[in-house]
Amino acid sequence: MTDYPRRIACLTEETTETLYLLGEQDRIVGISGYTVRPPEARLKPKISAFTSAKFEKIMAVEPDLVLAFSDLQADIVSELLKRGVTVFAFNQRSIDEIFDMIFTLARIVGVPEKGAALAADLRQGLAEIQDAARLLPRRPRVFFEEWKDPLISGIRWVEELLEIAGGEPVFPELRRCQSAKDRIVDPASVIPRDPEIVIASWCGMKVNKDFIRARPGWDRISAVRGDQIHEIKSTYILQPGPASLTEGVSQLHAIISAAAGR
């Protein structure tokens, strides 16, 4: 196994959790400070935030590979490359791309069979939720917000999970937009789409439901009138990895099922 990376630093949570699920956690020598899954990963050295990193701490753990995510970590990746560090940056935005990440990471560490088994388990869980959702008496309209001001919605894997869980996203067109700035929503434009459920997940911040209710004109929205404003913690749904495909989609389904009258 000497041909494969032995000292891996993970700058986001989803690769950390994936390595644990693959049984390859001993390779991890550093993690993001935002990591909470699995809990035992918190014992690993914390070497970064999300858009910032402590380069001295990264270099101190002597990684032979650093795993990064998205354009938001481009500056970190650039600096690490200048320092001679090998970096692999994922950019998964859809459910299919999350599975691609799992397969790729499993191959990188030399355990493709474990990656296939993990993916099969995750797909089975999604299929079970999708089957349950088909039995719902109706599919409620759902607005999912990933940030409050500016209001941002439509991140692709969440919209796909909403549909699997039994809901109808009210801004389906936004999933084609990769950048958060391209998914900014005018709060007034939500009113005519009249979501029956509002689900919020504000990264790093507790959701303030009174703030949502107080948006001008939102008292006319069915979700507000029916007290159907819910929070899912970002670690469960805004992490494009195993968490969103398990706990995240399960919480979505529970919320949607209750609102659909099941």
mmCIF file of C-alpha atoms in Angstrom:
data_model
loop_
_atom_site.group_PDB
_atom_site.id
_atom_site.type_symbol
_atom_site.label_atom_id
_atom_site.label_comp_id
_atom_site.label_asym_id
_atom_site.label_seq_id
_atom_site.Cartn_x
_atom_site.Cartn_y
_atom_site.Cartn_z
ATOM 1 C CA MET A 1 0.000 0.000 0.000
ATOM 2 C CA THR A 2 3.058 2.301 -0.111
ATOM 3 C CA ASP A 3 2.048 3.531 -3.583
ATOM 4 C CA TYR A 4 -0.991 5.274 -2.113
ATOM 5 C CA PRO A 5 -1.206 8.435 0.026
ATOM 6 C CA ARG A 6 -0.595 7.732 3.696
ATOM 7 C CA ARG A 7 -0.832 11.234 5.173
ATOM 8 C CA ILE A 8 -3.959 13.032 3.973
ATOM 9 C CA ALA A 9 -5.152 16.470 5.055
ATOM 10 C CA CYS A 10 -8.870 17.126 4.464
ATOM 11 C CA LEU A 11 -9.920 20.769 4.157
ATOM 12 C CA THR A 12 -13.647 19.970 4.189
ATOM 13 C CA GLU A 13 -15.816 17.553 6.112
ATOM 14 C CA GLU A 14 -17.181 15.344 3.334
ATOM 15 C CA THR A 15 -13.824 13.793 2.414
ATOM 16 C CA THR A 16 -13.073 13.199 6.085
ATOM 17 C CA GLU A 17 -16.373 11.401 6.594
ATOM 18 C CA THR A 18 -15.909 9.408 3.403
ATOM 19 C CA LEU A 19 -12.467 8.187 4.483
ATOM 20 C CA TYR A 20 -13.915 7.096 7.821
ATOM 21 C CA LEU A 21 -16.723 5.211 6.089
ATOM 22 C CA LEU A 22 -14.136 3.546 3.868
ATOM 23 C CA GLY A 23 -12.248 2.449 6.993
ATOM 24 C CA GLU A 24 -9.236 4.533 5.943
ATOM 25 C CA GLN A 25 -9.336 7.109 8.730
ATOM 26 C CA ASP A 26 -5.791 6.343 9.891
ATOM 27 C CA ARG A 27 -4.539 8.139 6.786
ATOM 28 C CA ILE A 28 -6.057 11.455 7.938
ATOM 29 C CA VAL A 29 -3.504 13.763 9.574
ATOM 30 C CA GLY A 30 -5.486 17.027 9.527
ATOM 31 C CA ILE A 31 -9.067 18.250 9.218
ATOM 32 C CA SER A 32 -11.179 21.369 8.839
ATOM 33 C CA GLY A 33 -12.194 23.034 12.079
ATOM 34 C CA TYR A 34 -15.818 22.795 10.917
ATOM 35 C CA THR A 35 -15.732 19.006 10.915
ATOM 36 C CA VAL A 36 -18.298 17.336 13.170
ATOM 37 C CA ARG A 37 -18.888 14.009 11.356
ATOM 38 C CA PRO A 38 -17.940 11.548 12.570
ATOM 39 C CA PRO A 39 -17.454 12.882 16.119
ATOM 40 C CA GLU A 40 -14.206 10.989 16.631
ATOM 41 C CA ALA A 41 -12.668 12.909 13.727
ATOM 42 C CA ARG A 42 -12.598 15.969 15.989
ATOM 43 C CA LEU A 43 -9.574 14.441 17.682
ATOM 44 C CA LYS A 44 -7.519 14.990 14.523
ATOM 45 C CA PRO A 45 -5.405 18.173 14.201
ATOM 46 C CA LYS A 46 -7.442 21.122 12.933
ATOM 47 C CA ILE A 47 -5.572 22.855 10.131
ATOM 48 C CA SER A 48 -8.132 25.003 8.266
ATOM 49 C CA ALA A 49 -11.470 26.726 8.254
ATOM 50 C CA PHE A 50 -13.326 26.730 4.922
ATOM 51 C CA THR A 51 -12.109 29.724 2.971
ATOM 52 C CA SER A 52 -8.959 30.132 5.039
ATOM 53 C CA ALA A 53 -6.221 27.818 6.196
ATOM 54 C CA LYS A 54 -3.279 27.798 8.580
ATOM 55 C CA PHE A 55 -0.509 26.918 6.161
ATOM 56 C CA GLU A 56 2.078 26.375 8.868
ATOM 57 C CA LYS A 57 -0.236 23.849 10.517
ATOM 58 C CA ILE A 58 -0.855 22.107 7.204
ATOM 59 C CA MET A 59 2.860 21.853 6.494
ATOM 60 C CA ALA A 60 3.525 20.668 10.060
ATOM 61 C CA VAL A 61 1.411 17.512 9.583
ATOM 62 C CA GLU A 62 3.551 16.668 6.516
ATOM 63 C CA PRO A 63 0.736 15.610 4.171
ATOM 64 C CA ASP A 64 1.506 13.670 1.028
ATOM 65 C CA LEU A 65 -1.949 14.718 -0.225
ATOM 66 C CA VAL A 66 -4.349 17.555 0.584
ATOM 67 C CA LEU A 67 -8.030 17.228 -0.368
ATOM 68 C CA ALA A 68 -9.871 20.468 -1.123
ATOM 69 C CA PHE A 69 -13.318 21.452 -2.403
ATOM 70 C CA SER A 70 -14.646 24.000 -4.880
ATOM 71 C CA ASP A 71 -13.567 27.351 -6.248
ATOM 72 C CA LEU A 72 -13.972 28.810 -2.756
ATOM 73 C CA GLN A 73 -10.730 27.087 -1.779
ATOM 74 C CA ALA A 74 -8.876 28.040 -4.958
ATOM 75 C CA ASP A 75 -6.568 30.482 -3.171
ATOM 76 C CA ILE A 76 -5.681 27.861 -0.565
ATOM 77 C CA VAL A 77 -4.977 25.312 -3.297
ATOM 78 C CA SER A 78 -2.790 27.798 -5.178
ATOM 79 C CA GLU A 79 -0.690 28.574 -2.109
ATOM 80 C CA LEU A 80 -0.240 24.892 -1.259
ATOM 81 C CA LEU A 81 0.890 24.131 -4.799
ATOM 82 C CA LYS A 82 3.447 26.929 -4.539
ATOM 83 C CA ARG A 83 4.701 25.262 -1.363
ATOM 84 C CA GLY A 84 5.171 21.989 -3.215
ATOM 85 C CA VAL A 85 2.164 20.156 -1.750
ATOM 86 C CA THR A 86 0.143 17.700 -3.847
ATOM 87 C CA VAL A 87 -3.526 18.770 -3.894
ATOM 88 C CA PHE A 88 -6.659 17.156 -5.276
ATOM 89 C CA ALA A 89 -9.626 19.528 -5.454
ATOM 90 C CA PHE A 90 -13.134 18.114 -5.807
ATOM 91 C CA ASN A 91 -16.034 20.224 -7.078
ATOM 92 C CA GLN A 92 -19.085 17.987 -6.712
ATOM 93 C CA ARG A 93 -22.440 19.778 -7.030
ATOM 94 C CA SER A 94 -24.953 17.026 -7.805
ATOM 95 C CA ILE A 95 -25.847 13.641 -6.339
ATOM 96 C CA ASP A 96 -24.088 11.890 -9.214
ATOM 97 C CA GLU A 97 -20.982 14.002 -8.645
ATOM 98 C CA ILE A 98 -21.026 13.150 -4.939
ATOM 99 C CA PHE A 99 -20.867 9.490 -5.914
ATOM 100 C CA ASP A 100 -18.051 10.310 -8.345
ATOM 101 C CA MET A 101 -16.173 11.885 -5.427
ATOM 102 C CA ILE A 102 -16.608 8.729 -3.345
ATOM 103 C CA PHE A 103 -15.412 6.455 -6.174
ATOM 104 C CA THR A 104 -12.457 8.726 -6.944
ATOM 105 C CA LEU A 105 -11.361 9.028 -3.320
ATOM 106 C CA ALA A 106 -11.604 5.258 -2.879
ATOM 107 C CA ARG A 107 -9.345 4.772 -5.910
ATOM 108 C CA ILE A 108 -6.885 7.403 -4.678
ATOM 109 C CA VAL A 109 -6.348 5.451 -1.453
ATOM 110 C CA GLY A 110 -6.347 2.079 -3.219
ATOM 111 C CA VAL A 111 -9.650 0.631 -1.999
ATOM 112 C CA PRO A 112 -12.025 0.825 -4.990
ATOM 113 C CA GLU A 113 -14.021 -2.153 -3.772
ATOM 114 C CA LYS A 114 -14.794 -0.348 -0.517
ATOM 115 C CA GLY A 115 -15.910 2.686 -2.517
ATOM 116 C CA ALA A 116 -18.277 0.549 -4.572
ATOM 117 C CA ALA A 117 -19.741 -1.016 -1.434
ATOM 118 C CA LEU A 118 -20.224 2.362 0.252
ATOM 119 C CA ALA A 119 -21.869 3.803 -2.847
ATOM 120 C CA ALA A 120 -24.221 0.813 -3.078
ATOM 121 C CA ASP A 121 -25.303 1.299 0.545
ATOM 122 C CA LEU A 122 -25.914 5.016 0.008
ATOM 123 C CA ARG A 123 -27.888 4.412 -3.190
ATOM 124 C CA GLN A 124 -30.031 1.835 -1.414
ATOM 125 C CA GLY A 125 -30.855 4.359 1.306
ATOM 126 C CA LEU A 126 -31.856 6.973 -1.269
ATOM 127 C CA ALA A 127 -34.012 4.426 -3.099
ATOM 128 C CA GLU A 128 -35.847 3.549 0.109
ATOM 129 C CA ILE A 129 -36.652 7.197 0.784
ATOM 130 C CA GLN A 130 -37.744 7.724 -2.809
ATOM 131 C CA ASP A 131 -40.055 4.704 -2.574
ATOM 132 C CA ALA A 132 -41.572 6.083 0.628
ATOM 133 C CA ALA A 133 -42.018 9.500 -0.989
ATOM 134 C CA ARG A 134 -44.011 7.976 -3.839
ATOM 135 C CA LEU A 135 -46.648 6.956 -1.281
ATOM 136 C CA LEU A 136 -47.235 10.526 -0.097
ATOM 137 C CA PRO A 137 -50.709 11.884 -0.901
ATOM 138 C CA ARG A 138 -49.157 14.969 -2.520
ATOM 139 C CA ARG A 139 -45.832 16.695 -3.163
ATOM 140 C CA PRO A 140 -45.636 19.994 -1.231
ATOM 141 C CA ARG A 141 -43.919 23.050 -2.709
ATOM 142 C CA VAL A 142 -40.621 23.649 -0.906
ATOM 143 C CA PHE A 143 -38.270 26.626 -0.689
ATOM 144 C CA PHE A 144 -34.817 25.795 0.650
ATOM 145 C CA GLU A 145 -32.571 28.681 1.635
ATOM 146 C CA GLU A 146 -28.860 28.243 2.220
ATOM 147 C CA TRP A 147 -28.220 31.826 3.286
ATOM 148 C CA LYS A 148 -30.390 34.638 4.603
ATOM 149 C CA ASP A 149 -29.021 37.958 3.294
ATOM 150 C CA PRO A 150 -28.582 37.954 0.410
ATOM 151 C CA LEU A 151 -31.147 35.203 0.131
ATOM 152 C CA ILE A 152 -29.568 32.240 -1.677
ATOM 153 C CA SER A 153 -31.297 29.085 -2.856
ATOM 154 C CA GLY A 154 -31.131 26.305 -5.425
ATOM 155 C CA ILE A 155 -27.872 24.467 -4.688
ATOM 156 C CA ARG A 156 -28.111 21.464 -6.938
ATOM 157 C CA TRP A 157 -27.665 18.428 -4.709
ATOM 158 C CA VAL A 158 -30.162 19.811 -2.180
ATOM 159 C CA GLU A 159 -32.764 20.411 -4.892
ATOM 160 C CA GLU A 160 -32.281 16.839 -6.114
ATOM 161 C CA LEU A 161 -32.604 15.491 -2.584
ATOM 162 C CA LEU A 162 -35.778 17.531 -2.084
ATOM 163 C CA GLU A 163 -37.320 15.757 -5.049
ATOM 164 C CA ILE A 164 -36.218 12.336 -3.799
ATOM 165 C CA ALA A 165 -37.700 13.186 -0.390
ATOM 166 C CA GLY A 166 -41.107 14.019 -1.893
ATOM 167 C CA GLY A 167 -41.057 17.785 -2.382
ATOM 168 C CA GLU A 168 -41.285 20.156 -5.342
ATOM 169 C CA PRO A 169 -38.596 22.867 -5.314
ATOM 170 C CA VAL A 170 -40.100 26.258 -6.159
ATOM 171 C CA PHE A 171 -36.997 27.503 -8.018
ATOM 172 C CA PRO A 172 -35.986 24.415 -10.043
ATOM 173 C CA GLU A 173 -34.198 26.577 -12.615
ATOM 174 C CA LEU A 174 -31.564 27.692 -10.111
ATOM 175 C CA ARG A 175 -29.865 24.298 -9.886
ATOM 176 C CA ARG A 176 -28.180 25.005 -13.225
ATOM 177 C CA CYS A 177 -26.246 27.863 -11.582
ATOM 178 C CA GLN A 178 -23.050 26.709 -9.907
ATOM 179 C CA SER A 179 -21.971 29.957 -8.258
ATOM 180 C CA ALA A 180 -23.792 31.169 -5.150
ATOM 181 C CA LYS A 181 -23.902 34.709 -6.538
ATOM 182 C CA ASP A 182 -25.912 33.396 -9.484
ATOM 183 C CA ARG A 183 -28.447 31.847 -7.116
ATOM 184 C CA ILE A 184 -29.333 34.994 -5.196
ATOM 185 C CA VAL A 185 -33.110 35.301 -4.896
ATOM 186 C CA ASP A 186 -35.140 38.467 -4.428
ATOM 187 C CA PRO A 187 -37.262 37.701 -1.338
ATOM 188 C CA ALA A 188 -40.249 39.269 -3.086
ATOM 189 C CA SER A 189 -39.986 36.702 -5.895
ATOM 190 C CA VAL A 190 -40.655 33.877 -3.433
ATOM 191 C CA ILE A 191 -44.132 35.182 -2.612
ATOM 192 C CA PRO A 192 -45.877 34.309 -5.914
ATOM 193 C CA ARG A 193 -44.304 30.833 -5.891
ATOM 194 C CA ASP A 194 -46.019 30.311 -2.512
ATOM 195 C CA PRO A 195 -43.972 27.517 -0.920
ATOM 196 C CA GLU A 196 -45.862 25.351 1.534
ATOM 197 C CA ILE A 197 -42.618 24.573 3.365
ATOM 198 C CA VAL A 198 -39.561 26.716 3.999
ATOM 199 C CA ILE A 199 -36.413 24.855 5.023
ATOM 200 C CA ALA A 200 -33.395 26.898 6.035
ATOM 201 C CA SER A 201 -29.778 25.964 6.616
ATOM 202 C CA TRP A 202 -27.477 28.891 7.310
ATOM 203 C CA CYS A 203 -23.894 27.701 7.285
ATOM 204 C CA GLY A 204 -22.278 28.367 10.654
ATOM 205 C CA MET A 205 -25.323 30.141 12.070
ATOM 206 C CA LYS A 206 -28.537 29.108 13.819
ATOM 207 C CA VAL A 207 -31.632 29.838 11.746
ATOM 208 C CA ASN A 208 -33.785 32.706 13.038
ATOM 209 C CA LYS A 209 -37.362 31.850 12.103
ATOM 210 C CA ASP A 210 -38.638 35.265 13.177
ATOM 211 C CA PHE A 211 -36.251 36.840 10.677
ATOM 212 C CA ILE A 212 -37.783 34.692 7.936
ATOM 213 C CA ARG A 213 -41.355 35.489 8.991
ATOM 214 C CA ALA A 214 -40.599 39.220 9.063
ATOM 215 C CA ARG A 215 -39.547 39.498 5.425
ATOM 216 C CA PRO A 216 -41.893 41.973 3.687
ATOM 217 C CA GLY A 217 -44.919 40.207 2.247
ATOM 218 C CA TRP A 218 -43.923 36.782 3.505
ATOM 219 C CA ASP A 219 -46.946 36.720 5.788
ATOM 220 C CA ARG A 220 -48.862 35.822 2.596
ATOM 221 C CA ILE A 221 -46.763 32.691 1.983
ATOM 222 C CA SER A 222 -48.452 29.398 2.875
ATOM 223 C CA ALA A 223 -45.399 28.117 4.763
ATOM 224 C CA VAL A 224 -45.380 31.168 7.024
ATOM 225 C CA ARG A 225 -49.142 31.122 7.592
ATOM 226 C CA GLY A 226 -49.034 27.396 8.354
ATOM 227 C CA ASP A 227 -45.960 27.584 10.605
ATOM 228 C CA GLN A 228 -43.989 25.347 8.258
ATOM 229 C CA ILE A 229 -40.546 26.912 8.681
ATOM 230 C CA HIS A 230 -37.869 24.360 9.524
ATOM 231 C CA GLU A 231 -34.133 24.220 10.104
ATOM 232 C CA ILE A 232 -31.678 21.529 9.054
ATOM 233 C CA LYS A 233 -28.158 22.044 10.344
ATOM 234 C CA SER A 234 -25.686 22.766 7.574
ATOM 235 C CA THR A 235 -23.429 19.862 8.512
ATOM 236 C CA TYR A 236 -26.247 17.480 7.509
ATOM 237 C CA ILE A 237 -27.358 19.057 4.235
ATOM 238 C CA LEU A 238 -24.823 21.588 2.903
ATOM 239 C CA GLN A 239 -21.979 19.075 2.983
ATOM 240 C CA PRO A 240 -21.866 17.415 -0.479
ATOM 241 C CA GLY A 241 -20.992 13.991 0.802
ATOM 242 C CA PRO A 242 -22.365 11.070 2.819
ATOM 243 C CA ALA A 243 -24.086 13.297 5.399
ATOM 244 C CA SER A 244 -26.457 14.864 2.882
ATOM 245 C CA LEU A 245 -27.220 11.475 1.308
ATOM 246 C CA THR A 246 -28.173 9.990 4.684
ATOM 247 C CA GLU A 247 -29.121 12.274 7.563
ATOM 248 C CA GLY A 248 -29.843 15.243 5.318
ATOM 249 C CA VAL A 249 -32.304 13.538 3.000
ATOM 250 C CA SER A 250 -33.896 11.720 5.958
ATOM 251 C CA GLN A 251 -34.637 15.037 7.672
ATOM 252 C CA LEU A 252 -36.000 16.470 4.418
ATOM 253 C CA HIS A 253 -38.314 13.489 4.048
ATOM 254 C CA ALA A 254 -39.543 13.717 7.643
ATOM 255 C CA ILE A 255 -40.418 17.409 7.222
ATOM 256 C CA ILE A 256 -42.097 16.906 3.851
ATOM 257 C CA SER A 257 -44.031 13.821 4.967
ATOM 258 C CA ALA A 258 -45.477 15.633 7.970
ATOM 259 C CA ALA A 259 -46.546 18.586 5.839
ATOM 260 C CA ALA A 260 -48.039 16.345 3.169
ATOM 261 C CA GLY A 261 -50.381 14.864 5.736
ATOM 262 C CA ARG A 262 -48.777 11.438 5.911
#
